[in-house]
Amino acid sequence: MAFSDLSSADATAVLEPVSRNTLRAQVADRLRAAILRGDIAPGAPLVETALSERFDVSRGPLREALRQLIEEGLVVTVPYTGTHVAPLSVEDVHEIYSLRTALETFAFEQVWPSRDDRFRAELNRRNASLIAAIDAGDDHASIQTELELHGLVYEASGHRLLQRAWYALRGRLQLYWAAHHLAHGRHGPRRDSHDSYIAAALGDDLAAMRLEIANHMRRGAETTERFLRRPNPSGKSKRGDKS
Amino acid sequence: MAFSDLSSADATAVLEPVSRNTLRAQVADRLRAAILRGDIAPGAPLVETALSERFDVSRGPLREALRQLIEEGLVVTVPYTGTHVAPLSVEDVHEIYSLRTALETFAFEQVWPSRDDRFRAELNRRNASLIAAIDAGDDHASIQTELELHGLVYEASGHRLLQRAWYALRGRLQLYWAAHHLAHGRHGPRRDSHDSYIAAALGDDLAAMRLEIANHMRRGAETTERFLRRPNPSGKSKRGDKS
DNA sequence: CCATGTCAGATTGTCGACAATCGACGATCG
DNA sequence: CGATCGTCGATTGTCGACAATCTGACATGG
């Protein structure tokens, strides 16, 4: 981490990491990472006692972490019965991408007049990172960098509620992309998949941007839905056991 | 969605009320109601020990209920320090109404082609309920019925994720409306405040509907922001100070 | 008089044990 | 042999007590 910069910069952003980690947050982060990494498959059971023992924490913080992941859409639970990693469904995919279209369009409308050189430079930088990850064949990095690329417009909007809504969608999206990666071995974005998207975002035609977002999301939804309908091409079984 | 039919329809939505109430849910409902009713003012401290004693439950379920209300934006907390009812801010109002504009526009776009007689009838029914509440001078009912009126399009969309997003906004909106009501004694919608909105929703011009939503939200945001900048016209003190 | 170190109270964070509930298996009866 | 009911294991829900941390006030020294 950056020990060097304690000169100027805004305090809040720098001092935030210093704050104490509660067990709830740590457990939530670890569990989320495990799910999104595919270590625990969609639909797999999550027993509180087993998890609390594995993480070496009591069930209190663990339960609160689970509640958080439920809010994020990564986990589902039924009272007194059981908790599971959220199962995949084609309806969800459609909802995720359609709502994402609306949100991302709104985000660009908010940002549109105030796009400056820094915004454009950052957009290019993140696109370069995505391309680098694709060229390197690093699927996990491809997913992360693509999410960061799309995340820029939400960050730049300065709209906290909008960013919250994006996070709610992003977690679910990650779940499906991770499952896709697990099943097919690769996330699959082409090297030039975001070229027209970037071009429109850098340009001055807002209507063209709207169209580009709609097309981009339509393609994404189609790809993901196609995978869901035929999830296991290689034939090797997916399991949710945790040993 | 199903307004009164228990014949076919999806089972989960109908069977939900039968399911057992966990303490967490009960506490969350009671606390939410208390906050939205104005019994606990924005910014007022919420101490876990006091609340758990008052509700006669242990701190476990109470904490989980608080977590839920935090997600809903009604409560804020800082680790090891304290928990409070969310304070009001003009930035929030702007974000709530701008995002709401985007969501409600999207919802109408989704519903537009499939509006049938039942949708139109239900829309008129809910508008009548709102007018009745306004005529009766019942502020609490006015808020509820107005929210239900706007909620129809989200329900009719059948888009669960969109409805979730609406709930996230609705809670925050209620918080501001309740505060407005507390300060001014009346929520303040005019009798005909939704006439043009309903007319557009019943008509066939989607572009006009988009415009109507934008105007409706702009007016709402202006009213709420104006109240926030001058919150206490009558001069009587609001509760919730730390004594 | 101001700055600084210390302490006590209050509040949240965490833990381990017990209770309530559910789903499935197996016994029993027709 | 099939259906129904009771029982049992598993899992989540709840509880009360203890620990960690923060905030503010107070004492102390410059």
mmCIF file of N, CA and C in Angstrom, chain B residues 5-6 19 22 35 48 61 70 77 89 107 122 129 136 153 167-168 172 227 241:
data_model
loop_
_atom_site.group_PDB
_atom_site.id
_atom_site.type_symbol
_atom_site.label_atom_id
_atom_site.label_comp_id
_atom_site.label_asym_id
_atom_site.label_seq_id
_atom_site.Cartn_x
_atom_site.Cartn_y
_atom_site.Cartn_z
ATOM 1 N N ASP B 5 -56.470 -11.435 -7.137
ATOM 2 C CA ASP B 5 -56.766 -12.791 -7.572
ATOM 3 C C ASP B 5 -55.910 -13.809 -6.835
ATOM 4 N N LEU B 6 -56.570 -14.794 -6.226
ATOM 5 C CA LEU B 6 -55.803 -15.827 -5.564
ATOM 6 C C LEU B 6 -56.052 -17.174 -6.212
ATOM 7 N N SER B 19 -46.206 -17.104 6.092
ATOM 8 C CA SER B 19 -44.963 -17.576 6.682
ATOM 9 C C SER B 19 -44.724 -16.954 8.061
ATOM 10 N N THR B 22 -40.173 -13.697 11.707
ATOM 11 C CA THR B 22 -38.985 -13.707 12.556
ATOM 12 C C THR B 22 -38.947 -12.391 13.323
ATOM 13 N N ILE B 35 -39.928 5.401 12.382
ATOM 14 C CA ILE B 35 -39.110 6.441 11.743
ATOM 15 C C ILE B 35 -39.943 7.209 10.718
ATOM 16 N N GLU B 48 -28.645 0.437 20.604
ATOM 17 C CA GLU B 48 -29.095 -0.949 20.488
ATOM 18 C C GLU B 48 -29.655 -1.467 21.800
ATOM 19 N N PRO B 61 -31.238 -10.056 16.932
ATOM 20 C CA PRO B 61 -32.256 -9.703 15.920
ATOM 21 C C PRO B 61 -32.342 -8.198 15.699
ATOM 22 N N ILE B 70 -30.385 0.123 7.454
ATOM 23 C CA ILE B 70 -29.227 0.812 6.877
ATOM 24 C C ILE B 70 -29.231 0.624 5.365
ATOM 25 N N THR B 77 -24.760 4.286 10.514
ATOM 26 C CA THR B 77 -24.013 3.846 11.683
ATOM 27 C C THR B 77 -22.526 4.006 11.434
ATOM 28 N N SER B 89 -30.626 15.702 3.755
ATOM 29 C CA SER B 89 -29.701 16.560 3.017
ATOM 30 C C SER B 89 -30.274 16.881 1.647
ATOM 31 N N ALA B 107 -39.599 2.153 -16.222
ATOM 32 C CA ALA B 107 -40.736 1.301 -15.873
ATOM 33 C C ALA B 107 -41.884 1.496 -16.863
ATOM 34 N N GLU B 122 -56.907 0.043 -12.487
ATOM 35 C CA GLU B 122 -56.181 0.108 -11.214
ATOM 36 C C GLU B 122 -55.527 1.470 -11.039
ATOM 37 N N SER B 129 -58.086 6.960 -4.741
ATOM 38 C CA SER B 129 -57.714 6.816 -3.328
ATOM 39 C C SER B 129 -56.879 7.991 -2.865
ATOM 40 N N ALA B 136 -59.827 14.224 2.484
ATOM 41 C CA ALA B 136 -60.072 13.942 3.894
ATOM 42 C C ALA B 136 -59.055 14.640 4.799
ATOM 43 N N VAL B 153 -46.828 1.130 -11.556
ATOM 44 C CA VAL B 153 -46.101 0.858 -12.792
ATOM 45 C C VAL B 153 -44.933 -0.092 -12.538
ATOM 46 N N TYR B 167 -38.095 0.147 -4.292
ATOM 47 C CA TYR B 167 -38.208 0.066 -2.844
ATOM 48 C C TYR B 167 -37.084 0.841 -2.175
ATOM 49 N N ALA B 168 -35.873 0.698 -2.712
ATOM 50 C CA ALA B 168 -34.720 1.391 -2.133
ATOM 51 C C ALA B 168 -34.929 2.900 -2.174
ATOM 52 N N ARG B 172 -36.391 6.017 1.204
ATOM 53 C CA ARG B 172 -35.763 7.335 1.376
ATOM 54 C C ARG B 172 -36.759 8.445 1.116
ATOM 55 N N PHE B 227 -38.438 22.924 1.151
ATOM 56 C CA PHE B 227 -38.745 22.626 2.551
ATOM 57 C C PHE B 227 -37.467 22.403 3.358
ATOM 58 N N ASP B 241 -33.033 15.541 19.554
ATOM 59 C CA ASP B 241 -31.749 16.052 20.010
ATOM 60 C C ASP B 241 -31.243 15.129 21.093
#
